[in-house]
Tab-separated table of C-alpha atoms and ligand atoms in Angstrom:
chain	number	residue	atom	x	y	z
A	1	MET	CA	0.923	-61.234	5.018
A	2	LYS	CA	-2.045	-60.367	7.066
A	3	GLY	CA	-2.002	-56.691	6.553
A	4	LEU	CA	-2.564	-55.570	10.212
A	5	LEU	CA	-0.025	-52.792	10.018
A	6	SER	CA	-1.170	-51.703	6.603
A	7	ASP	CA	-4.723	-51.504	7.974
A	8	ILE	CA	-3.515	-49.400	11.019
A	9	ASN	CA	-1.600	-47.048	8.629
A	10	ALA	CA	-4.650	-46.749	6.277
A	11	SER	CA	-6.886	-45.771	9.164
A	12	LYS	CA	-4.401	-43.105	10.311
A	13	ALA	CA	-4.290	-41.758	6.752
A	14	ARG	CA	-8.032	-41.469	6.779
A	15	ASN	CA	-7.895	-39.789	10.259
A	16	GLU	CA	-9.968	-42.598	11.662
A	17	LYS	CA	-9.316	-43.657	15.226
A	18	GLN	CA	-9.059	-47.267	16.489
A	19	PHE	CA	-9.944	-48.945	19.724
A	20	ALA	CA	-8.260	-52.149	20.965
A	21	LEU	CA	-9.419	-54.223	23.907
A	22	LEU	CA	-6.780	-55.782	25.970
A	23	ILE	CA	-7.438	-59.311	27.135
A	24	ASP	CA	-5.112	-60.370	29.966
A	25	PRO	CA	-5.608	-64.097	30.286
A	26	ASP	CA	-5.160	-63.977	34.080
A	27	SER	CA	-8.083	-61.594	34.381
A	28	TYR	CA	-10.500	-63.816	32.323
A	29	GLN	CA	-10.505	-67.219	34.023
A	30	ASP	CA	-14.410	-67.415	33.820
A	31	SER	CA	-15.143	-68.638	30.291
A	32	ASP	CA	-18.676	-67.102	30.158
A	33	GLN	CA	-17.396	-63.804	31.220
A	34	LEU	CA	-14.640	-63.876	28.510
A	35	ILE	CA	-17.178	-64.930	25.863
A	36	ASP	CA	-19.464	-62.159	26.934
A	37	THR	CA	-16.791	-59.639	26.705
A	38	VAL	CA	-15.619	-60.769	23.170
A	39	HIS	CA	-19.337	-60.646	22.100
A	40	LYS	CA	-19.554	-57.090	23.407
A	41	ALA	CA	-16.318	-56.219	21.531
A	42	GLU	CA	-17.714	-57.720	18.176
A	43	LYS	CA	-20.962	-55.909	18.584
A	44	SER	CA	-19.192	-52.521	19.375
A	45	GLY	CA	-16.782	-52.771	16.396
A	46	VAL	CA	-13.600	-53.186	18.375
A	47	ASP	CA	-10.723	-53.004	15.740
A	48	PHE	CA	-8.567	-55.598	17.347
A	49	LEU	CA	-7.838	-57.538	20.576
A	50	LEU	CA	-4.447	-57.304	22.397
A	51	PHE	CA	-3.720	-60.438	24.237
A	52	GLY	CA	-1.085	-60.763	26.853
A	53	GLY	CA	0.106	-59.639	30.306
A	54	SER	CA	3.198	-58.597	32.099
A	55	LEU	CA	3.046	-61.613	34.287
A	56	ILE	CA	0.795	-64.539	33.396
A	57	THR	CA	0.315	-67.125	36.092
A	58	LYS	CA	-2.622	-69.127	34.762
A	59	TYR	CA	-1.352	-70.706	31.514
A	60	ASP	CA	-2.855	-74.123	32.176
A	61	GLU	CA	-6.370	-73.311	33.537
A	62	VAL	CA	-8.313	-71.927	30.565
A	63	ASP	CA	-7.150	-71.852	26.950
A	64	THR	CA	-8.189	-68.254	26.644
A	65	LEU	CA	-6.798	-67.700	23.172
A	66	LYS	CA	-8.606	-70.711	21.850
A	67	LEU	CA	-11.846	-69.493	23.354
A	68	ILE	CA	-11.442	-66.065	21.702
A	69	LYS	CA	-10.576	-67.469	18.271
A	70	ASP	CA	-13.591	-69.902	18.462
A	71	VAL	CA	-16.067	-67.048	18.912
A	72	THR	CA	-14.710	-64.079	16.930
A	73	SER	CA	-12.910	-63.038	13.766
A	74	ILE	CA	-11.665	-59.828	15.392
A	75	PRO	CA	-7.896	-59.943	14.837
A	76	VAL	CA	-5.858	-60.936	17.816
A	77	ILE	CA	-2.468	-59.197	18.285
A	78	LEU	CA	-0.174	-60.619	20.940
A	79	PHE	CA	1.065	-58.137	23.488
A	80	PRO	CA	3.745	-60.205	25.169
A	81	SER	CA	6.203	-59.596	28.114
A	82	SER	CA	8.364	-62.592	27.096
A	83	PRO	CA	8.933	-65.078	24.213
A	84	LEU	CA	6.855	-67.627	26.396
A	85	GLN	CA	3.712	-65.791	25.185
A	86	ILE	CA	4.303	-66.412	21.514
A	87	ASP	CA	1.359	-68.344	20.048
A	88	ASN	CA	0.794	-69.050	16.502
A	89	ARG	CA	-2.900	-69.159	16.821
A	90	ALA	CA	-2.884	-65.277	17.054
A	91	ASP	CA	-2.841	-63.022	13.919
A	92	GLY	CA	0.109	-60.721	14.756
A	93	ILE	CA	2.512	-59.695	17.479
A	94	LEU	CA	3.656	-56.408	18.866
A	95	PHE	CA	7.438	-56.803	18.588
A	96	LEU	CA	8.071	-54.508	21.543
A	97	SER	CA	11.371	-52.677	22.249
A	98	LEU	CA	11.008	-51.007	25.656
A	99	ILE	CA	12.808	-47.805	24.586
A	100	SER	CA	12.043	-45.789	27.645
A	101	GLY	CA	14.196	-48.165	29.670
A	102	ARG	CA	17.779	-49.172	29.818
A	103	ASN	CA	17.344	-52.835	30.318
A	104	PRO	CA	19.136	-54.645	27.409
A	105	GLU	CA	16.982	-57.680	27.746
A	106	TYR	CA	13.873	-55.611	26.838
A	107	LEU	CA	15.737	-53.792	24.166
A	108	ILE	CA	17.211	-56.614	22.354
A	109	GLY	CA	17.648	-59.801	24.586
A	110	HIS	CA	14.233	-61.438	24.394
A	111	HIS	CA	14.025	-60.391	20.753
A	112	VAL	CA	16.956	-62.645	19.764
A	113	ASN	CA	15.267	-65.684	21.434
A	114	ALA	CA	11.819	-64.805	19.887
A	115	ALA	CA	13.287	-64.145	16.227
A	116	PRO	CA	13.446	-67.850	15.134
A	117	LEU	CA	10.150	-68.706	16.598
A	118	LEU	CA	8.536	-65.776	14.729
A	119	LYS	CA	10.366	-66.550	11.531
A	120	ASN	CA	8.681	-70.071	11.652
A	121	SER	CA	5.310	-68.663	12.612
A	122	ASP	CA	2.483	-67.148	10.591
A	123	LEU	CA	2.301	-64.122	12.905
A	124	GLU	CA	2.658	-60.682	11.376
A	125	VAL	CA	5.433	-58.895	13.320
A	126	LEU	CA	4.708	-55.302	14.119
A	127	PRO	CA	7.781	-53.412	15.282
A	128	THR	CA	6.797	-51.316	18.179
A	129	GLY	CA	8.732	-48.801	20.188
A	130	TYR	CA	7.201	-49.122	23.753
A	131	LEU	CA	7.421	-46.221	26.200
A	132	LEU	CA	6.468	-46.816	29.803
A	133	ILE	CA	5.167	-43.603	31.452
A	134	GLU	CA	4.713	-43.054	35.195
A	135	CYS	CA	1.019	-42.748	35.836
A	136	GLY	CA	0.569	-42.694	39.589
A	137	LYS	CA	1.741	-46.098	40.847
A	138	THR	CA	4.378	-48.808	40.372
A	139	THR	CA	2.916	-51.145	37.803
A	140	THR	CA	3.641	-54.745	37.191
A	141	VAL	CA	5.449	-53.905	33.831
A	142	GLU	CA	7.744	-51.475	35.724
A	143	TYR	CA	8.689	-54.087	38.215
A	144	VAL	CA	8.933	-56.933	35.897
A	145	SER	CA	11.022	-55.144	33.239
A	146	ASN	CA	13.223	-53.497	35.810
A	147	THR	CA	13.037	-50.179	34.063
A	148	LYS	CA	12.322	-46.635	35.221
A	149	PRO	CA	9.239	-45.065	33.518
A	150	ILE	CA	9.350	-41.652	31.961
A	151	PRO	CA	8.076	-39.002	34.376
A	152	PHE	CA	4.404	-38.033	33.932
A	153	ASN	CA	5.121	-34.358	33.461
A	154	LYS	CA	8.116	-34.689	31.021
A	155	PRO	CA	6.571	-34.766	27.601
A	156	ASN	CA	9.795	-33.715	25.946
A	157	ILE	CA	11.548	-36.877	27.158
A	158	ALA	CA	8.747	-38.964	25.669
A	159	SER	CA	8.702	-37.013	22.378
A	160	CYS	CA	12.509	-37.410	21.928
A	161	THR	CA	12.331	-41.066	22.881
A	162	ALA	CA	9.560	-41.821	20.378
A	163	LEU	CA	11.360	-39.918	17.664
A	164	ALA	CA	14.512	-41.982	18.246
A	165	GLY	CA	12.454	-45.075	18.032
A	166	GLU	CA	10.951	-44.003	14.677
A	167	PHE	CA	14.566	-43.193	13.459
A	168	MET	CA	15.528	-46.674	14.506
A	169	GLY	CA	12.739	-48.095	12.383
A	170	GLN	CA	9.910	-48.713	14.739
A	171	LYS	CA	6.484	-48.789	12.852
A	172	LEU	CA	4.318	-48.070	15.993
A	173	ILE	CA	4.802	-46.111	19.084
A	174	TYR	CA	3.011	-47.296	22.227
A	175	LEU	CA	2.746	-44.903	25.165
A	176	ASP	CA	1.682	-46.920	28.120
A	177	GLY	CA	0.946	-45.952	31.701
A	178	GLY	CA	0.872	-49.688	32.500
A	179	SER	CA	-2.092	-51.850	33.261
A	180	GLY	CA	-4.334	-50.423	36.029
A	181	ALA	CA	-2.564	-47.146	36.155
A	182	ASP	CA	-4.121	-44.516	38.459
A	183	ARG	CA	-4.479	-42.007	35.747
A	184	PRO	CA	-4.224	-41.891	31.995
A	185	ILE	CA	-1.219	-40.377	30.127
A	186	SER	CA	-1.658	-36.584	29.821
A	187	PRO	CA	-3.049	-35.057	26.626
A	188	GLU	CA	-0.008	-32.767	26.726
A	189	MET	CA	2.385	-35.664	26.361
A	190	ILE	CA	0.247	-37.426	23.679
A	191	SER	CA	0.190	-34.178	21.709
A	192	GLU	CA	3.882	-33.592	21.865
A	193	VAL	CA	4.701	-37.114	20.782
A	194	SER	CA	2.117	-36.886	17.928
A	195	GLN	CA	3.802	-33.700	16.707
A	196	SER	CA	7.169	-35.501	16.802
A	197	VAL	CA	6.511	-38.757	15.073
A	198	THR	CA	4.838	-39.818	11.906
A	199	VAL	CA	4.073	-43.428	12.806
A	200	PRO	CA	0.754	-44.369	14.451
A	201	ILE	CA	0.522	-43.878	18.226
A	202	ILE	CA	-0.972	-46.389	20.579
A	203	VAL	CA	-1.986	-45.071	24.005
A	204	GLY	CA	-3.094	-47.254	26.991
A	205	GLY	CA	-3.021	-47.488	30.703
A	206	GLY	CA	-5.670	-46.076	33.137
A	207	ILE	CA	-8.342	-45.119	30.565
A	208	ARG	CA	-11.591	-45.680	32.393
A	209	THR	CA	-14.070	-43.033	30.903
A	210	MET	CA	-15.204	-42.030	27.526
A	211	GLU	CA	-14.236	-38.469	28.295
A	212	SER	CA	-10.540	-39.416	28.888
A	213	ALA	CA	-10.702	-41.352	25.691
A	214	ILE	CA	-11.960	-38.393	23.636
A	215	GLU	CA	-9.195	-36.258	25.205
A	216	ALA	CA	-6.546	-38.704	24.240
A	217	PHE	CA	-7.956	-39.048	20.636
A	218	GLU	CA	-8.080	-35.260	20.256
A	219	ALA	CA	-4.518	-34.967	21.483
A	220	GLY	CA	-3.262	-37.185	18.732
A	221	ALA	CA	-3.664	-40.838	19.849
A	222	ASP	CA	-4.445	-43.039	16.826
A	223	ILE	CA	-5.242	-46.251	18.832
A	224	LEU	CA	-6.469	-46.440	22.428
A	225	VAL	CA	-6.073	-49.644	24.417
A	226	VAL	CA	-8.450	-50.413	27.455
A	227	GLY	CA	-8.021	-53.393	29.774
A	228	ASN	CA	-9.003	-52.933	33.320
A	229	GLY	CA	-11.597	-50.258	32.626
A	230	ALA	CA	-13.561	-52.761	30.531
A	231	GLU	CA	-13.220	-55.474	33.288
A	232	GLU	CA	-14.620	-53.224	35.817
A	233	TYR	CA	-17.311	-51.585	33.710
A	234	PRO	CA	-18.037	-53.683	30.494
A	235	ASP	CA	-20.256	-50.859	29.057
A	236	LEU	CA	-17.082	-48.877	28.498
A	237	ILE	CA	-16.435	-51.119	25.457
A	238	ALA	CA	-19.492	-49.606	23.601
A	239	GLU	CA	-18.594	-46.138	24.981
A	240	MET	CA	-14.998	-46.410	23.661
A	241	SER	CA	-16.378	-47.394	20.228
A	242	ALA	CA	-18.741	-44.371	20.311
A	243	ALA	CA	-15.829	-42.137	21.191
A	244	LYS	CA	-13.649	-43.192	18.335
A	245	LYS	CA	-16.532	-42.706	15.831
A	246	GLN	CA	-16.639	-39.003	16.572
A	247	PHE	CA	-13.332	-38.788	14.658
A	248	GLY	CA	-12.584	-39.434	11.028
B	301	1GP	C1	-1.819	-51.970	29.642
B	301	1GP	O1	-2.289	-50.271	28.012
B	301	1GP	C2	-2.821	-51.350	28.649
B	301	1GP	O2	-0.566	-52.291	29.147
B	301	1GP	C3	-4.165	-51.202	29.199
B	301	1GP	O3	-4.128	-50.633	30.581
B	301	1GP	O4	-5.627	-52.176	31.860
B	301	1GP	O5	-5.054	-49.854	32.595
B	301	1GP	O6	-6.629	-50.240	30.656
B	301	1GP	P1	-5.456	-50.669	31.528
């Protein structure tokens, strides 16, 4: 057991915030850029790397995960959209149920295919209720999963969905606006969800400034995920780390 979930729970118990950097292998096909990003993450004290994407097209070009593992000891947690993305070289996997949607493949179908692979792996499995929230545009995850996001201004739907997820045994709740969302999830929604569940809350999608990160942390997010924002503006990695250190 690698203790990823127990570390997350311990951080929450201490009121400490965490920051995860999302590495989408399709976005980092330049090895030098990837290594530079990982070094920045290491220097800034990023808590863990999420690795994956809603649609990966460049599996064979650069072995992104190997490059990452060669240069850092930051834990890598898979953030997969399908069992094709299971890779035993990572440390853990978000075992995602897309509970905002009504597509059985993303509620239980892929999980059945993934289960025997995970049983035979060394990956720590982190059961995660995943809620896709409408944040200004149709994202790849919405299209690929064929699910309808929760409306931006309906925090009560999000809080009831998250609570149902916790009652069903999910150990983490992930509120996601989707990669490259136009705007981040509202502090009102994060706040309502955080008052509804006791498990740690991950929030991502469309976070591009330190100010929006602080707002999300203040509203009750335990872990923030940044992907596109750090690709566009690499200094955001250090700024996010500074934002989380204001808490706890
Ligand atoms: C996407 O939450 C992640 O699933 C990160 O989103 O790339 O918009 O930061 P961004």
